[in-house]
PDB file of C-alpha atoms in Angstrom:
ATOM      1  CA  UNK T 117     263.216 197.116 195.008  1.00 52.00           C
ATOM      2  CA  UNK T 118     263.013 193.930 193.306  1.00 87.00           C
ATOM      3  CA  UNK T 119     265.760 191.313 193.435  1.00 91.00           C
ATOM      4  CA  UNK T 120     265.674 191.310 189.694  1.00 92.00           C
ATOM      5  CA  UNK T 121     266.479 194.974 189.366  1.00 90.00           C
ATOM      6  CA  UNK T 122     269.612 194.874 191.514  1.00 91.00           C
ATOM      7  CA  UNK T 123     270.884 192.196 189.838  1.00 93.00           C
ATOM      8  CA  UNK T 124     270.999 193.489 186.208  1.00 91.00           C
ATOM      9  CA  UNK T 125     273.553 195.448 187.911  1.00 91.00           C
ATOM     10  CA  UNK T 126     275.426 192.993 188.668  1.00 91.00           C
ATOM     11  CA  UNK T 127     274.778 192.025 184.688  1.00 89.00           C
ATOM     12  CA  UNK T 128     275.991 194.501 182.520  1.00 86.00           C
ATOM     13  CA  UNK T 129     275.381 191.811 179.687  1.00 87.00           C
ATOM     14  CA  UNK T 130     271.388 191.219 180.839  1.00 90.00           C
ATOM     15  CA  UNK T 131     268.367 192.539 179.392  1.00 93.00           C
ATOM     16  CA  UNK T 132     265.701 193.379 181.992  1.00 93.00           C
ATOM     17  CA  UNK T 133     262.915 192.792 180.018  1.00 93.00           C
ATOM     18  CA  UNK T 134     260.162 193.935 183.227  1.00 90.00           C
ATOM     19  CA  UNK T 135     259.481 189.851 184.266  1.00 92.00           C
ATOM     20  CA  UNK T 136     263.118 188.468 183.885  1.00 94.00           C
ATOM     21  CA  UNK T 137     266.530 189.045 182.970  1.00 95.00           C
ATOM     22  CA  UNK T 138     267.751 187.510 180.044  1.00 95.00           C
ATOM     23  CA  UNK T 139     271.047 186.999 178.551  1.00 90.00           C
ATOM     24  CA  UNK T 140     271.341 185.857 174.988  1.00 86.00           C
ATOM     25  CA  UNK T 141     274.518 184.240 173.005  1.00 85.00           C
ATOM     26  CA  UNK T 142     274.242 182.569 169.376  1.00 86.00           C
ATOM     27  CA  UNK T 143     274.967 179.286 171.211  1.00 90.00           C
ATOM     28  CA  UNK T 144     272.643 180.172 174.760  1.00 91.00           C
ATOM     29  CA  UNK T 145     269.598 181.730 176.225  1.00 92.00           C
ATOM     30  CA  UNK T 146     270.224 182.359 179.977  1.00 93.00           C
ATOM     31  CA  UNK T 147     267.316 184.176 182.019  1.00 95.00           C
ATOM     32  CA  UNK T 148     266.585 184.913 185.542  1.00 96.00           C
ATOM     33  CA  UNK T 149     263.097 185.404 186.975  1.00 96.00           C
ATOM     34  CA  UNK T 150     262.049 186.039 190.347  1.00 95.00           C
ATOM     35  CA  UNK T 151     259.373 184.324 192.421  1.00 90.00           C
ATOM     36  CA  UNK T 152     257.883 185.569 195.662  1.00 79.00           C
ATOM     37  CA  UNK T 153     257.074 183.328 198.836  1.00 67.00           C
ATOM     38  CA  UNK T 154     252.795 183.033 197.928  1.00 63.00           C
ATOM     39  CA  UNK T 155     252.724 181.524 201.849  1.00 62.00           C
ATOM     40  CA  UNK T 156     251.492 183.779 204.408  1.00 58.00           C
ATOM     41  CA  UNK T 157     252.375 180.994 207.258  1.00 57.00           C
ATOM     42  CA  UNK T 158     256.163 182.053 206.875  1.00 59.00           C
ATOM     43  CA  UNK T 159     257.958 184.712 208.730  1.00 60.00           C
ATOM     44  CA  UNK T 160     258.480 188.014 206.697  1.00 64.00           C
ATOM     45  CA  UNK T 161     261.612 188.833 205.110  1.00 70.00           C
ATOM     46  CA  UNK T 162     262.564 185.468 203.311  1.00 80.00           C
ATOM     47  CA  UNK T 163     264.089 186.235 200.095  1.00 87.00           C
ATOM     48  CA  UNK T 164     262.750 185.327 197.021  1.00 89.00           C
ATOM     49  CA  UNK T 165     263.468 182.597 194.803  1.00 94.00           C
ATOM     50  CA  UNK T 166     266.041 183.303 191.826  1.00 96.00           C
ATOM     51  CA  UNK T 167     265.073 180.734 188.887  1.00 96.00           C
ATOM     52  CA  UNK T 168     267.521 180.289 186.734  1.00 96.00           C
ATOM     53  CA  UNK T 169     266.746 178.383 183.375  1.00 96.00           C
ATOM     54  CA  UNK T 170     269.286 177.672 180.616  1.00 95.00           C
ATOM     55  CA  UNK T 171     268.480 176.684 177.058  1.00 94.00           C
ATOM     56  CA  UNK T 172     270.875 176.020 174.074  1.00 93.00           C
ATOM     57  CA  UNK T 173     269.976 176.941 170.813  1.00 91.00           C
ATOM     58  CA  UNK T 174     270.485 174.541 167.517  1.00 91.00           C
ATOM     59  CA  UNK T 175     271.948 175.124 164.688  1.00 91.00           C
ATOM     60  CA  UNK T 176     268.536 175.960 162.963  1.00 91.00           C
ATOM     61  CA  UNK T 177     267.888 178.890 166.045  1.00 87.00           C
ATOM     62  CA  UNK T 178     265.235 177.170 168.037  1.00 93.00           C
ATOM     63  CA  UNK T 179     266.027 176.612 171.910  1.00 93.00           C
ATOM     64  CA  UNK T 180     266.157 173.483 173.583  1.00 93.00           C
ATOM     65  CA  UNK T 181     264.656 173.880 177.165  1.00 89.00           C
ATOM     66  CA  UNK T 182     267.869 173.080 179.279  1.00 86.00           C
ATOM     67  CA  UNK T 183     268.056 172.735 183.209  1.00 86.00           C
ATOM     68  CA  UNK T 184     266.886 174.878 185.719  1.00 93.00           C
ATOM     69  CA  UNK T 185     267.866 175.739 189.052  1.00 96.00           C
ATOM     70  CA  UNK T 186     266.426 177.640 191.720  1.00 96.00           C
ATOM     71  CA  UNK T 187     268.530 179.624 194.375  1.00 97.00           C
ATOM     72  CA  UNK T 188     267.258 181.528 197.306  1.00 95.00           C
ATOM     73  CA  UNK T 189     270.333 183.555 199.178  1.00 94.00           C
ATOM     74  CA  UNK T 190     270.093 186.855 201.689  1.00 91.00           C
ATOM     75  CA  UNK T 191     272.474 188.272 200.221  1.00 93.00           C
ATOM     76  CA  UNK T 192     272.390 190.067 196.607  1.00 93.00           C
ATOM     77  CA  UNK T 193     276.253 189.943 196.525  1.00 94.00           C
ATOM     78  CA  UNK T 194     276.323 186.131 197.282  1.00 96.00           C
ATOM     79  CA  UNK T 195     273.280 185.476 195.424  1.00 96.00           C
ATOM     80  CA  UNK T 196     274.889 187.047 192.263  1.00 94.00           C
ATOM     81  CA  UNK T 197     278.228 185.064 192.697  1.00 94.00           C
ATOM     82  CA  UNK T 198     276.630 181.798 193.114  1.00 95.00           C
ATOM     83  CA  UNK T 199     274.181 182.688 189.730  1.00 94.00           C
ATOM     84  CA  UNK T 200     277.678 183.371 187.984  1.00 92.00           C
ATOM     85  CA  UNK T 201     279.390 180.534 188.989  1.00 93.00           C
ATOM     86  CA  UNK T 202     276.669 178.129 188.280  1.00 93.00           C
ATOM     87  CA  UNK T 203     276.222 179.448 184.983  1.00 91.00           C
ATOM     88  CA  UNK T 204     279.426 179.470 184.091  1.00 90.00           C
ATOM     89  CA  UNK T 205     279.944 175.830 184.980  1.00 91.00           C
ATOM     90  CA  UNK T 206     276.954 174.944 182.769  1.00 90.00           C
ATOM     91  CA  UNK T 207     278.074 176.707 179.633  1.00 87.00           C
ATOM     92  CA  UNK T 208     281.487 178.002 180.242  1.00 83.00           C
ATOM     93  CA  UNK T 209     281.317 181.400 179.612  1.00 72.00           C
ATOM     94  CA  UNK T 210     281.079 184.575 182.176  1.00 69.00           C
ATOM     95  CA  UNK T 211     277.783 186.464 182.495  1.00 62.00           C
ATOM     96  CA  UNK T 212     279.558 189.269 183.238  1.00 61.00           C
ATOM     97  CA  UNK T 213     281.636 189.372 180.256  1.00 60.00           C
ATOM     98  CA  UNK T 214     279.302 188.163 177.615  1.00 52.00           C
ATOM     99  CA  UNK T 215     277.640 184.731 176.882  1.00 49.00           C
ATOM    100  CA  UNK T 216     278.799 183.055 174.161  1.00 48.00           C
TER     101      UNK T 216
END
C-alpha cells in the first residue's frame, strides 16, 4: 500500500486526489505527494520520500508557491507526527482539525 493512502488516515481533513493529498483552507493549500527511490544501487525497503509543499493564497484566490520540505521516516506513525508538526509551525493551524 502506498504511503499516501495510509496517511489520509491519519488526515481526516485531506483529499486523496490518486497522486497527492491535499488539504485546502481559504488562507492555504497544503499537499503531500509521494516519491519513490528511482535508484536500483540502494538496498530495498527505504521508504519513500514525503514532499510536502505549502502555498498561501491572496486575497484575489491565486496561490503563491510557498516552501517545501521533504521527509523520509520508517515509520507511518512518526512520519505523520513530524508532517503535522511541521505544518502546523508553518501556518498555525492542525491538519487534523482543519486548515484554516
Amino acid at each position: 500500500m502506498d504511503t499516501l493512502e495510509i496517511l489520509r488516515d491519519y488526515f481526516p481533513m485531506a483529499v486523496f486526489t490518486g497522486k497527492c493529498l491535499v488539504f485546502i483552507s481559504e488562507d492555504w493549500r497544503v499537499e503531500l505527494t509521494e516519491h519513490k527511490d528511482s535508484d536500483f544501487t540502494q538496498s530495498e525497503g527505504q521508504p519513500s520520500v514525503i514532499r510536502v509543499r505549502i502555498c498561501k493564497r491572496t486575497l484575489d484566490g491565486d496561490l503563491i508557491p510557498g516552501h517545501y520540505e521533504d521527509f523520509q521516516l520508517a515509520s507511518v506513525g512518526e512520519l505523520a507526527g513530524q508532517i503535522e508538526k511541521y505544518v502546523q509551525l508553518a501556518i498555525g493551524a492542525n491538519l487534523r482539525e482543519n486548515v484554516e
